[in-house]
JSON list of N, CA, C and O in Angstrom, two decimals:
[
{"chain": "U", "resi": 91, "resn": "MET", "atom": "N", "xyz": [222.36, 129.21, 2.96]},
{"chain": "U", "resi": 91, "resn": "MET", "atom": "CA", "xyz": [221.44, 128.41, 3.18]},
{"chain": "U", "resi": 91, "resn": "MET", "atom": "C", "xyz": [221.39, 128.50, 2.29]},
{"chain": "U", "resi": 91, "resn": "MET", "atom": "O", "xyz": [220.90, 128.94, 1.21]},
{"chain": "U", "resi": 92, "resn": "SER", "atom": "N", "xyz": [220.26, 128.25, 1.89]},
{"chain": "U", "resi": 92, "resn": "SER", "atom": "CA", "xyz": [219.37, 127.92, 0.44]},
{"chain": "U", "resi": 92, "resn": "SER", "atom": "C", "xyz": [218.55, 128.22, 0.12]},
{"chain": "U", "resi": 92, "resn": "SER", "atom": "O", "xyz": [217.87, 129.42, 0.86]},
{"chain": "U", "resi": 93, "resn": "ASP", "atom": "N", "xyz": [218.07, 128.79, -1.14]},
{"chain": "U", "resi": 93, "resn": "ASP", "atom": "CA", "xyz": [217.15, 129.16, -1.58]},
{"chain": "U", "resi": 93, "resn": "ASP", "atom": "C", "xyz": [216.01, 129.04, -0.99]},
{"chain": "U", "resi": 93, "resn": "ASP", "atom": "O", "xyz": [214.73, 130.00, -0.33]},
{"chain": "U", "resi": 94, "resn": "TYR", "atom": "N", "xyz": [215.22, 127.75, -0.72]},
{"chain": "U", "resi": 94, "resn": "TYR", "atom": "CA", "xyz": [214.56, 127.29, -0.15]},
{"chain": "U", "resi": 94, "resn": "TYR", "atom": "C", "xyz": [213.94, 127.94, 1.68]},
{"chain": "U", "resi": 94, "resn": "TYR", "atom": "O", "xyz": [213.49, 127.68, 1.60]},
{"chain": "U", "resi": 95, "resn": "GLU", "atom": "N", "xyz": [215.95, 127.78, 1.52]},
{"chain": "U", "resi": 95, "resn": "GLU", "atom": "CA", "xyz": [215.20, 128.11, 2.80]},
{"chain": "U", "resi": 95, "resn": "GLU", "atom": "C", "xyz": [215.46, 129.18, 3.61]},
{"chain": "U", "resi": 95, "resn": "GLU", "atom": "O", "xyz": [214.72, 128.78, 4.04]},
{"chain": "U", "resi": 96, "resn": "LYS", "atom": "N", "xyz": [215.88, 130.38, 3.13]},
{"chain": "U", "resi": 96, "resn": "LYS", "atom": "CA", "xyz": [216.09, 131.61, 2.94]},
{"chain": "U", "resi": 96, "resn": "LYS", "atom": "C", "xyz": [214.67, 132.13, 2.88]},
{"chain": "U", "resi": 96, "resn": "LYS", "atom": "O", "xyz": [213.49, 133.02, 3.26]},
{"chain": "U", "resi": 97, "resn": "LEU", "atom": "N", "xyz": [213.59, 131.51, 1.96]},
{"chain": "U", "resi": 97, "resn": "LEU", "atom": "CA", "xyz": [212.22, 132.08, 1.34]},
{"chain": "U", "resi": 97, "resn": "LEU", "atom": "C", "xyz": [211.43, 131.26, 2.04]},
{"chain": "U", "resi": 97, "resn": "LEU", "atom": "O", "xyz": [210.56, 132.02, 3.07]},
{"chain": "U", "resi": 98, "resn": "LEU", "atom": "N", "xyz": [211.33, 130.02, 3.04]},
{"chain": "U", "resi": 98, "resn": "LEU", "atom": "CA", "xyz": [211.07, 128.42, 4.32]},
{"chain": "U", "resi": 98, "resn": "LEU", "atom": "C", "xyz": [211.03, 130.41, 5.35]},
{"chain": "U", "resi": 98, "resn": "LEU", "atom": "O", "xyz": [210.28, 130.37, 5.26]},
{"chain": "U", "resi": 99, "resn": "GLU", "atom": "N", "xyz": [212.20, 130.76, 5.30]},
{"chain": "U", "resi": 99, "resn": "GLU", "atom": "CA", "xyz": [212.53, 132.02, 6.09]},
{"chain": "U", "resi": 99, "resn": "GLU", "atom": "C", "xyz": [211.40, 132.88, 6.81]},
{"chain": "U", "resi": 99, "resn": "GLU", "atom": "O", "xyz": [211.32, 132.50, 6.90]},
{"chain": "U", "resi": 100, "resn": "GLY", "atom": "N", "xyz": [212.01, 133.24, 5.06]},
{"chain": "U", "resi": 100, "resn": "GLY", "atom": "CA", "xyz": [211.04, 134.43, 4.75]},
{"chain": "U", "resi": 100, "resn": "GLY", "atom": "C", "xyz": [209.47, 135.01, 4.92]},
{"chain": "U", "resi": 100, "resn": "GLY", "atom": "O", "xyz": [209.54, 135.26, 5.63]},
{"chain": "U", "resi": 101, "resn": "LEU", "atom": "N", "xyz": [208.89, 133.62, 4.69]},
{"chain": "U", "resi": 101, "resn": "LEU", "atom": "CA", "xyz": [207.04, 133.26, 5.28]},
{"chain": "U", "resi": 101, "resn": "LEU", "atom": "C", "xyz": [207.43, 133.00, 5.80]},
{"chain": "U", "resi": 101, "resn": "LEU", "atom": "O", "xyz": [205.87, 134.06, 6.34]},
{"chain": "U", "resi": 102, "resn": "LYS", "atom": "N", "xyz": [207.83, 132.69, 7.10]},
{"chain": "U", "resi": 102, "resn": "LYS", "atom": "CA", "xyz": [207.36, 132.23, 8.15]},
{"chain": "U", "resi": 102, "resn": "LYS", "atom": "C", "xyz": [207.76, 133.86, 8.96]},
{"chain": "U", "resi": 102, "resn": "LYS", "atom": "O", "xyz": [207.13, 133.95, 10.04]},
{"chain": "U", "resi": 103, "resn": "LYS", "atom": "N", "xyz": [208.07, 134.83, 8.64]},
{"chain": "U", "resi": 103, "resn": "LYS", "atom": "CA", "xyz": [208.80, 135.99, 9.61]},
{"chain": "U", "resi": 103, "resn": "LYS", "atom": "C", "xyz": [207.17, 136.52, 9.08]},
{"chain": "U", "resi": 103, "resn": "LYS", "atom": "O", "xyz": [206.72, 137.29, 9.74]},
{"chain": "U", "resi": 104, "resn": "VAL", "atom": "N", "xyz": [206.81, 136.26, 7.66]},
{"chain": "U", "resi": 104, "resn": "VAL", "atom": "CA", "xyz": [205.69, 137.92, 7.61]},
{"chain": "U", "resi": 104, "resn": "VAL", "atom": "C", "xyz": [204.10, 136.89, 7.40]},
{"chain": "U", "resi": 104, "resn": "VAL", "atom": "O", "xyz": [203.63, 137.39, 7.57]},
{"chain": "U", "resi": 105, "resn": "LEU", "atom": "N", "xyz": [204.29, 135.79, 7.90]},
{"chain": "U", "resi": 105, "resn": "LEU", "atom": "CA", "xyz": [203.47, 134.99, 8.67]},
{"chain": "U", "resi": 105, "resn": "LEU", "atom": "C", "xyz": [202.86, 135.52, 10.48]},
{"chain": "U", "resi": 105, "resn": "LEU", "atom": "O", "xyz": [202.24, 135.74, 10.83]},
{"chain": "U", "resi": 106, "resn": "SER", "atom": "N", "xyz": [204.39, 136.28, 10.95]},
{"chain": "U", "resi": 106, "resn": "SER", "atom": "CA", "xyz": [203.80, 135.69, 12.76]},
{"chain": "U", "resi": 106, "resn": "SER", "atom": "C", "xyz": [203.58, 137.73, 12.37]},
{"chain": "U", "resi": 106, "resn": "SER", "atom": "O", "xyz": [202.58, 138.16, 12.97]},
{"chain": "U", "resi": 107, "resn": "ILE", "atom": "N", "xyz": [204.36, 138.25, 11.50]},
{"chain": "U", "resi": 107, "resn": "ILE", "atom": "CA", "xyz": [204.27, 139.77, 11.45]},
{"chain": "U", "resi": 107, "resn": "ILE", "atom": "C", "xyz": [201.99, 139.66, 10.59]},
{"chain": "U", "resi": 107, "resn": "ILE", "atom": "O", "xyz": [201.35, 140.74, 11.77]},
{"chain": "U", "resi": 108, "resn": "ALA", "atom": "N", "xyz": [202.12, 138.79, 9.96]},
{"chain": "U", "resi": 108, "resn": "ALA", "atom": "CA", "xyz": [200.19, 139.90, 9.37]},
{"chain": "U", "resi": 108, "resn": "ALA", "atom": "C", "xyz": [199.77, 138.85, 11.09]},
{"chain": "U", "resi": 108, "resn": "ALA", "atom": "O", "xyz": [198.19, 139.08, 10.38]},
{"chain": "U", "resi": 109, "resn": "LYS", "atom": "N", "xyz": [200.33, 137.21, 11.60]},
{"chain": "U", "resi": 109, "resn": "LYS", "atom": "CA", "xyz": [199.05, 137.52, 13.29]},
{"chain": "U", "resi": 109, "resn": "LYS", "atom": "C", "xyz": [198.93, 138.66, 13.83]},
{"chain": "U", "resi": 109, "resn": "LYS", "atom": "O", "xyz": [197.85, 138.87, 14.27]},
{"chain": "U", "resi": 110, "resn": "ALA", "atom": "N", "xyz": [200.58, 139.00, 14.05]},
{"chain": "U", "resi": 110, "resn": "ALA", "atom": "CA", "xyz": [200.40, 140.13, 14.68]},
{"chain": "U", "resi": 110, "resn": "ALA", "atom": "C", "xyz": [199.34, 141.04, 14.69]},
{"chain": "U", "resi": 110, "resn": "ALA", "atom": "O", "xyz": [199.20, 141.70, 14.96]},
{"chain": "U", "resi": 111, "resn": "ASN", "atom": "N", "xyz": [199.07, 141.45, 12.73]},
{"chain": "U", "resi": 111, "resn": "ASN", "atom": "CA", "xyz": [198.10, 142.20, 12.57]},
{"chain": "U", "resi": 111, "resn": "ASN", "atom": "C", "xyz": [196.82, 141.48, 12.47]},
{"chain": "U", "resi": 111, "resn": "ASN", "atom": "O", "xyz": [196.10, 142.99, 12.04]},
{"chain": "U", "resi": 112, "resn": "GLY", "atom": "N", "xyz": [196.17, 140.36, 12.50]},
{"chain": "U", "resi": 112, "resn": "GLY", "atom": "CA", "xyz": [195.28, 139.74, 12.40]},
{"chain": "U", "resi": 112, "resn": "GLY", "atom": "C", "xyz": [194.17, 139.85, 11.00]},
{"chain": "U", "resi": 112, "resn": "GLY", "atom": "O", "xyz": [193.46, 139.73, 10.59]},
{"chain": "U", "resi": 113, "resn": "ASN", "atom": "N", "xyz": [196.02, 140.01, 10.17]},
{"chain": "U", "resi": 113, "resn": "ASN", "atom": "CA", "xyz": [195.28, 139.95, 8.44]},
{"chain": "U", "resi": 113, "resn": "ASN", "atom": "C", "xyz": [195.00, 138.51, 8.62]},
{"chain": "U", "resi": 113, "resn": "ASN", "atom": "O", "xyz": [195.69, 137.84, 7.60]},
{"chain": "U", "resi": 114, "resn": "LYS", "atom": "N", "xyz": [193.90, 137.97, 8.01]},
{"chain": "U", "resi": 114, "resn": "LYS", "atom": "CA", "xyz": [193.39, 136.46, 8.21]},
{"chain": "U", "resi": 114, "resn": "LYS", "atom": "C", "xyz": [193.26, 135.90, 7.06]},
{"chain": "U", "resi": 114, "resn": "LYS", "atom": "O", "xyz": [194.46, 135.16, 6.84]},
{"chain": "U", "resi": 115, "resn": "LEU", "atom": "N", "xyz": [193.08, 136.64, 5.75]},
{"chain": "U", "resi": 115, "resn": "LEU", "atom": "CA", "xyz": [193.15, 136.77, 4.63]},
{"chain": "U", "resi": 115, "resn": "LEU", "atom": "C", "xyz": [195.41, 136.34, 3.96]},
{"chain": "U", "resi": 115, "resn": "LEU", "atom": "O", "xyz": [195.90, 135.22, 3.35]},
{"chain": "U", "resi": 116, "resn": "PHE", "atom": "N", "xyz": [195.18, 137.68, 4.41]},
{"chain": "U", "resi": 116, "resn": "PHE", "atom": "CA", "xyz": [197.20, 137.49, 4.76]},
{"chain": "U", "resi": 116, "resn": "PHE", "atom": "C", "xyz": [197.89, 136.75, 4.35]},
{"chain": "U", "resi": 116, "resn": "PHE", "atom": "O", "xyz": [199.03, 135.19, 5.01]},
{"chain": "U", "resi": 117, "resn": "ILE", "atom": "N", "xyz": [196.99, 135.58, 6.08]},
{"chain": "U", "resi": 117, "resn": "ILE", "atom": "CA", "xyz": [198.21, 134.17, 7.02]},
{"chain": "U", "resi": 117, "resn": "ILE", "atom": "C", "xyz": [197.30, 132.98, 6.56]},
{"chain": "U", "resi": 117, "resn": "ILE", "atom": "O", "xyz": [198.21, 132.49, 5.77]},
{"chain": "U", "resi": 118, "resn": "GLU", "atom": "N", "xyz": [196.19, 132.91, 5.74]},
{"chain": "U", "resi": 118, "resn": "GLU", "atom": "CA", "xyz": [195.69, 131.81, 5.33]},
{"chain": "U", "resi": 118, "resn": "GLU", "atom": "C", "xyz": [196.82, 131.30, 3.87]},
{"chain": "U", "resi": 118, "resn": "GLU", "atom": "O", "xyz": [197.30, 130.55, 3.17]},
{"chain": "U", "resi": 119, "resn": "ASN", "atom": "N", "xyz": [197.45, 133.37, 3.04]},
{"chain": "U", "resi": 119, "resn": "ASN", "atom": "CA", "xyz": [198.28, 132.28, 2.26]},
{"chain": "U", "resi": 119, "resn": "ASN", "atom": "C", "xyz": [199.39, 132.24, 1.84]},
{"chain": "U", "resi": 119, "resn": "ASN", "atom": "O", "xyz": [199.92, 131.37, 1.63]},
{"chain": "U", "resi": 120, "resn": "ILE", "atom": "N", "xyz": [200.21, 132.86, 2.99]},
{"chain": "U", "resi": 120, "resn": "ILE", "atom": "CA", "xyz": [200.96, 132.34, 3.64]},
{"chain": "U", "resi": 120, "resn": "ILE", "atom": "C", "xyz": [201.19, 130.62, 3.92]},
{"chain": "U", "resi": 120, "resn": "ILE", "atom": "O", "xyz": [201.11, 130.94, 3.81]},
{"chain": "U", "resi": 121, "resn": "GLU", "atom": "N", "xyz": [200.33, 131.18, 4.61]},
{"chain": "U", "resi": 121, "resn": "GLU", "atom": "CA", "xyz": [200.15, 129.52, 5.48]},
{"chain": "U", "resi": 121, "resn": "GLU", "atom": "C", "xyz": [199.97, 128.79, 4.22]},
{"chain": "U", "resi": 121, "resn": "GLU", "atom": "O", "xyz": [200.78, 126.82, 4.82]},
{"chain": "U", "resi": 122, "resn": "ARG", "atom": "N", "xyz": [199.75, 128.70, 3.08]},
{"chain": "U", "resi": 122, "resn": "ARG", "atom": "CA", "xyz": [199.81, 127.72, 1.99]},
{"chain": "U", "resi": 122, "resn": "ARG", "atom": "C", "xyz": [201.06, 127.41, 1.18]},
{"chain": "U", "resi": 122, "resn": "ARG", "atom": "O", "xyz": [201.09, 126.08, 1.04]},
{"chain": "U", "resi": 123, "resn": "ASP", "atom": "N", "xyz": [201.04, 128.36, 0.76]},
{"chain": "U", "resi": 123, "resn": "ASP", "atom": "CA", "xyz": [202.66, 128.31, 0.95]},
{"chain": "U", "resi": 123, "resn": "ASP", "atom": "C", "xyz": [203.72, 127.88, 1.61]},
{"chain": "U", "resi": 123, "resn": "ASP", "atom": "O", "xyz": [204.31, 127.13, 1.30]},
{"chain": "U", "resi": 124, "resn": "ILE", "atom": "N", "xyz": [203.61, 128.04, 2.61]},
{"chain": "U", "resi": 124, "resn": "ILE", "atom": "CA", "xyz": [204.16, 126.97, 3.89]},
{"chain": "U", "resi": 124, "resn": "ILE", "atom": "C", "xyz": [203.94, 125.92, 3.69]},
{"chain": "U", "resi": 124, "resn": "ILE", "atom": "O", "xyz": [204.82, 124.84, 3.27]},
{"chain": "U", "resi": 125, "resn": "ARG", "atom": "N", "xyz": [202.81, 125.18, 2.57]},
{"chain": "U", "resi": 125, "resn": "ARG", "atom": "CA", "xyz": [202.38, 124.23, 3.80]},
{"chain": "U", "resi": 125, "resn": "ARG", "atom": "C", "xyz": [203.34, 123.55, 1.96]},
{"chain": "U", "resi": 125, "resn": "ARG", "atom": "O", "xyz": [203.35, 122.44, 2.01]},
{"chain": "U", "resi": 126, "resn": "ALA", "atom": "N", "xyz": [202.11, 123.88, 0.88]},
{"chain": "U", "resi": 126, "resn": "ALA", "atom": "CA", "xyz": [203.23, 123.46, -0.23]},
{"chain": "U", "resi": 126, "resn": "ALA", "atom": "C", "xyz": [204.59, 123.95, -0.08]},
{"chain": "U", "resi": 126, "resn": "ALA", "atom": "O", "xyz": [204.85, 122.17, -1.10]},
{"chain": "U", "resi": 127, "resn": "LEU", "atom": "N", "xyz": [205.39, 124.66, -0.01]},
{"chain": "U", "resi": 127, "resn": "LEU", "atom": "CA", "xyz": [206.84, 124.00, 0.39]},
{"chain": "U", "resi": 127, "resn": "LEU", "atom": "C", "xyz": [207.97, 123.10, 1.09]},
{"chain": "U", "resi": 127, "resn": "LEU", "atom": "O", "xyz": [207.73, 122.47, 0.62]},
{"chain": "U", "resi": 128, "resn": "GLU", "atom": "N", "xyz": [207.10, 122.81, 2.42]},
{"chain": "U", "resi": 128, "resn": "GLU", "atom": "CA", "xyz": [207.26, 121.54, 2.95]},
{"chain": "U", "resi": 128, "resn": "GLU", "atom": "C", "xyz": [207.13, 120.69, 2.16]},
{"chain": "U", "resi": 128, "resn": "GLU", "atom": "O", "xyz": [207.75, 119.77, 2.91]},
{"chain": "U", "resi": 129, "resn": "ALA", "atom": "N", "xyz": [206.17, 120.69, 2.05]},
{"chain": "U", "resi": 129, "resn": "ALA", "atom": "CA", "xyz": [205.34, 119.62, 0.82]},
{"chain": "U", "resi": 129, "resn": "ALA", "atom": "C", "xyz": [205.97, 119.23, -0.42]},
{"chain": "U", "resi": 129, "resn": "ALA", "atom": "O", "xyz": [206.30, 117.76, -1.16]},
{"chain": "U", "resi": 130, "resn": "GLY", "atom": "N", "xyz": [207.88, 120.43, 0.00]},
{"chain": "U", "resi": 130, "resn": "GLY", "atom": "CA", "xyz": [208.86, 119.15, -1.92]},
{"chain": "U", "resi": 130, "resn": "GLY", "atom": "C", "xyz": [207.59, 120.33, -3.23]},
{"chain": "U", "resi": 130, "resn": "GLY", "atom": "O", "xyz": [208.06, 120.02, -4.13]},
{"chain": "U", "resi": 131, "resn": "LYS", "atom": "N", "xyz": [206.51, 121.12, -2.86]},
{"chain": "U", "resi": 131, "resn": "LYS", "atom": "CA", "xyz": [205.39, 122.52, -4.20]},
{"chain": "U", "resi": 131, "resn": "LYS", "atom": "C", "xyz": [205.79, 123.77, -3.99]},
{"chain": "U", "resi": 131, "resn": "LYS", "atom": "O", "xyz": [206.51, 123.52, -3.46]},
{"chain": "U", "resi": 132, "resn": "GLU", "atom": "N", "xyz": [206.07, 123.39, -5.45]},
{"chain": "U", "resi": 132, "resn": "GLU", "atom": "CA", "xyz": [206.21, 124.95, -6.17]},
{"chain": "U", "resi": 132, "resn": "GLU", "atom": "C", "xyz": [205.63, 125.62, -5.31]},
{"chain": "U", "resi": 132, "resn": "GLU", "atom": "O", "xyz": [204.07, 125.79, -5.23]},
{"chain": "U", "resi": 133, "resn": "SER", "atom": "N", "xyz": [205.87, 127.08, -4.68]},
{"chain": "U", "resi": 133, "resn": "SER", "atom": "CA", "xyz": [204.44, 127.80, -3.70]},
{"chain": "U", "resi": 133, "resn": "SER", "atom": "C", "xyz": [203.68, 128.62, -4.71]},
{"chain": "U", "resi": 133, "resn": "SER", "atom": "O", "xyz": [204.45, 128.78, -6.18]},
{"chain": "U", "resi": 134, "resn": "PRO", "atom": "N", "xyz": [202.28, 128.99, -4.66]},
{"chain": "U", "resi": 134, "resn": "PRO", "atom": "CA", "xyz": [201.45, 128.69, -5.61]},
{"chain": "U", "resi": 134, "resn": "PRO", "atom": "C", "xyz": [201.38, 130.45, -5.13]},
{"chain": "U", "resi": 134, "resn": "PRO", "atom": "O", "xyz": [201.60, 131.16, -6.89]},
{"chain": "U", "resi": 135, "resn": "ILE", "atom": "N", "xyz": [201.95, 130.83, -5.02]},
{"chain": "U", "resi": 135, "resn": "ILE", "atom": "CA", "xyz": [201.92, 133.04, -5.10]},
{"chain": "U", "resi": 135, "resn": "ILE", "atom": "C", "xyz": [203.64, 133.39, -6.43]},
{"chain": "U", "resi": 135, "resn": "ILE", "atom": "O", "xyz": [203.10, 134.29, -6.93]},
{"chain": "U", "resi": 136, "resn": "ILE", "atom": "N", "xyz": [204.23, 132.65, -5.86]},
{"chain": "U", "resi": 136, "resn": "ILE", "atom": "CA", "xyz": [205.19, 131.96, -7.08]},
{"chain": "U", "resi": 136, "resn": "ILE", "atom": "C", "xyz": [205.07, 132.31, -8.12]},
{"chain": "U", "resi": 136, "resn": "ILE", "atom": "O", "xyz": [205.60, 131.79, -8.53]},
{"chain": "U", "resi": 137, "resn": "LYS", "atom": "N", "xyz": [205.46, 130.74, -8.03]},
{"chain": "U", "resi": 137, "resn": "LYS", "atom": "CA", "xyz": [203.94, 130.17, -9.85]},
{"chain": "U", "resi": 137, "resn": "LYS", "atom": "C", "xyz": [202.57, 131.80, -10.81]},
{"chain": "U", "resi": 137, "resn": "LYS", "atom": "O", "xyz": [202.89, 131.08, -11.68]},
{"chain": "U", "resi": 138, "resn": "LYS", "atom": "N", "xyz": [202.02, 131.39, -10.11]},
{"chain": "U", "resi": 138, "resn": "LYS", "atom": "CA", "xyz": [200.82, 133.03, -10.25]},
{"chain": "U", "resi": 138, "resn": "LYS", "atom": "C", "xyz": [202.06, 134.08, -10.19]},
{"chain": "U", "resi": 138, "resn": "LYS", "atom": "O", "xyz": [201.27, 135.03, -11.59]},
{"chain": "U", "resi": 139, "resn": "CYS", "atom": "N", "xyz": [203.26, 134.49, -9.91]},
{"chain": "U", "resi": 139, "resn": "CYS", "atom": "CA", "xyz": [203.35, 136.10, -9.35]},
{"chain": "U", "resi": 139, "resn": "CYS", "atom": "C", "xyz": [204.64, 136.41, -10.83]},
{"chain": "U", "resi": 139, "resn": "CYS", "atom": "O", "xyz": [204.89, 136.88, -10.85]},
{"chain": "U", "resi": 140, "resn": "LEU", "atom": "N", "xyz": [205.31, 135.15, -10.49]},
{"chain": "U", "resi": 140, "resn": "LEU", "atom": "CA", "xyz": [206.70, 135.40, -11.65]},
{"chain": "U", "resi": 140, "resn": "LEU", "atom": "C", "xyz": [206.20, 134.41, -13.44]},
{"chain": "U", "resi": 140, "resn": "LEU", "atom": "O", "xyz": [206.31, 133.11, -12.74]},
{"chain": "U", "resi": 141, "resn": "THR", "atom": "N", "xyz": [207.89, 134.98, -13.39]},
{"chain": "U", "resi": 141, "resn": "THR", "atom": "CA", "xyz": [207.29, 133.92, -14.66]},
{"chain": "U", "resi": 141, "resn": "THR", "atom": "C", "xyz": [208.40, 132.80, -14.98]},
{"chain": "U", "resi": 141, "resn": "THR", "atom": "O", "xyz": [208.63, 132.77, -13.33]},
{"chain": "U", "resi": 142, "resn": "PRO", "atom": "N", "xyz": [208.28, 131.92, -15.58]},
{"chain": "U", "resi": 142, "resn": "PRO", "atom": "CA", "xyz": [209.71, 130.73, -15.85]},
{"chain": "U", "resi": 142, "resn": "PRO", "atom": "C", "xyz": [210.88, 131.58, -15.54]},
{"chain": "U", "resi": 142, "resn": "PRO", "atom": "O", "xyz": [211.57, 130.20, -14.38]},
{"chain": "U", "resi": 143, "resn": "GLU", "atom": "N", "xyz": [211.68, 132.16, -16.08]},
{"chain": "U", "resi": 143, "resn": "GLU", "atom": "CA", "xyz": [212.92, 132.56, -16.15]},
{"chain": "U", "resi": 143, "resn": "GLU", "atom": "C", "xyz": [212.82, 133.00, -14.82]},
{"chain": "U", "resi": 143, "resn": "GLU", "atom": "O", "xyz": [214.50, 133.98, -13.69]},
{"chain": "U", "resi": 144, "resn": "GLU", "atom": "N", "xyz": [212.05, 133.41, -13.66]},
{"chain": "U", "resi": 144, "resn": "GLU", "atom": "CA", "xyz": [212.78, 134.26, -12.89]},
{"chain": "U", "resi": 144, "resn": "GLU", "atom": "C", "xyz": [212.41, 133.50, -12.10]},
{"chain": "U", "resi": 144, "resn": "GLU", "atom": "O", "xyz": [212.97, 133.91, -10.93]},
{"chain": "U", "resi": 145, "resn": "ARG", "atom": "N", "xyz": [211.91, 131.90, -11.69]},
{"chain": "U", "resi": 145, "resn": "ARG", "atom": "CA", "xyz": [212.00, 131.65, -11.94]},
{"chain": "U", "resi": 145, "resn": "ARG", "atom": "C", "xyz": [213.16, 130.43, -11.17]},
{"chain": "U", "resi": 145, "resn": "ARG", "atom": "O", "xyz": [213.59, 130.40, -10.49]},
{"chain": "U", "resi": 146, "resn": "MET", "atom": "N", "xyz": [214.04, 130.41, -11.69]},
{"chain": "U", "resi": 146, "resn": "MET", "atom": "CA", "xyz": [215.76, 129.81, -12.29]},
{"chain": "U", "resi": 146, "resn": "MET", "atom": "C", "xyz": [216.06, 130.39, -11.20]},
{"chain": "U", "resi": 146, "resn": "MET", "atom": "O", "xyz": [216.13, 132.15, -11.05]},
{"chain": "U", "resi": 147, "resn": "PRO", "atom": "N", "xyz": [216.93, 129.93, -10.78]},
{"chain": "U", "resi": 147, "resn": "PRO", "atom": "CA", "xyz": [218.05, 130.10, -9.29]},
{"chain": "U", "resi": 147, "resn": "PRO", "atom": "C", "xyz": [218.95, 131.46, -10.40]},
{"chain": "U", "resi": 147, "resn": "PRO", "atom": "O", "xyz": [219.23, 130.48, -11.52]},
{"chain": "U", "resi": 148, "resn": "ASN", "atom": "N", "xyz": [219.84, 131.92, -9.99]},
{"chain": "U", "resi": 148, "resn": "ASN", "atom": "CA", "xyz": [220.65, 133.05, -11.00]},
{"chain": "U", "resi": 148, "resn": "ASN", "atom": "C", "xyz": [222.08, 131.90, -10.93]},
{"chain": "U", "resi": 148, "resn": "ASN", "atom": "O", "xyz": [222.25, 131.70, -9.70]},
{"chain": "U", "resi": 149, "resn": "ASP", "atom": "N", "xyz": [222.67, 131.57, -12.19]},
{"chain": "U", "resi": 149, "resn": "ASP", "atom": "CA", "xyz": [223.49, 130.77, -11.91]},
{"chain": "U", "resi": 149, "resn": "ASP", "atom": "C", "xyz": [225.16, 131.98, -12.03]},
{"chain": "U", "resi": 149, "resn": "ASP", "atom": "O", "xyz": [225.41, 131.25, -11.51]},
{"chain": "U", "resi": 150, "resn": "SER", "atom": "N", "xyz": [225.08, 133.56, -11.93]},
{"chain": "U", "resi": 150, "resn": "SER", "atom": "CA", "xyz": [226.35, 133.82, -11.41]},
{"chain": "U", "resi": 150, "resn": "SER", "atom": "C", "xyz": [225.74, 133.47, -9.99]},
{"chain": "U", "resi": 150, "resn": "SER", "atom": "O", "xyz": [226.93, 133.70, -8.61]},
{"chain": "U", "resi": 151, "resn": "GLU", "atom": "N", "xyz": [224.32, 133.06, -9.02]},
{"chain": "U", "resi": 151, "resn": "GLU", "atom": "CA", "xyz": [224.66, 133.44, -7.51]},
{"chain": "U", "resi": 151, "resn": "GLU", "atom": "C", "xyz": [224.90, 132.49, -6.72]},
{"chain": "U", "resi": 151, "resn": "GLU", "atom": "O", "xyz": [225.70, 131.62, -6.07]},
{"chain": "U", "resi": 152, "resn": "GLN", "atom": "N", "xyz": [224.90, 131.17, -7.96]},
{"chain": "U", "resi": 152, "resn": "GLN", "atom": "CA", "xyz": [225.10, 129.72, -7.68]},
{"chain": "U", "resi": 152, "resn": "GLN", "atom": "C", "xyz": [227.06, 129.17, -7.52]},
{"chain": "U", "resi": 152, "resn": "GLN", "atom": "O", "xyz": [227.03, 128.69, -6.75]},
{"chain": "U", "resi": 153, "resn": "GLN", "atom": "N", "xyz": [227.06, 130.28, -8.50]},
{"chain": "U", "resi": 153, "resn": "GLN", "atom": "CA", "xyz": [228.60, 130.21, -8.45]},
{"chain": "U", "resi": 153, "resn": "GLN", "atom": "C", "xyz": [229.73, 130.80, -7.45]},
{"chain": "U", "resi": 153, "resn": "GLN", "atom": "O", "xyz": [230.81, 130.44, -7.68]},
{"chain": "U", "resi": 154, "resn": "THR", "atom": "N", "xyz": [229.22, 131.97, -6.60]},
{"chain": "U", "resi": 154, "resn": "THR", "atom": "CA", "xyz": [229.79, 131.72, -5.44]},
{"chain": "U", "resi": 154, "resn": "THR", "atom": "C", "xyz": [229.56, 131.58, -3.60]},
{"chain": "U", "resi": 154, "resn": "THR", "atom": "O", "xyz": [229.15, 130.62, -4.03]}
]
């Protein structure tokens, strides 16, 4: 499973929890990130919160 697929799967799990809890702001933010990823764009929350170095795949992880 690619990093993209793992991230998307994780976001969808968090979205289902947010929906169960009725947190509308959280739901909107997660749905925005999912739409961006599915459109081939960078997740807005990742772009905002991570440095460019943190956004780069770890070379050691790719070699395993």
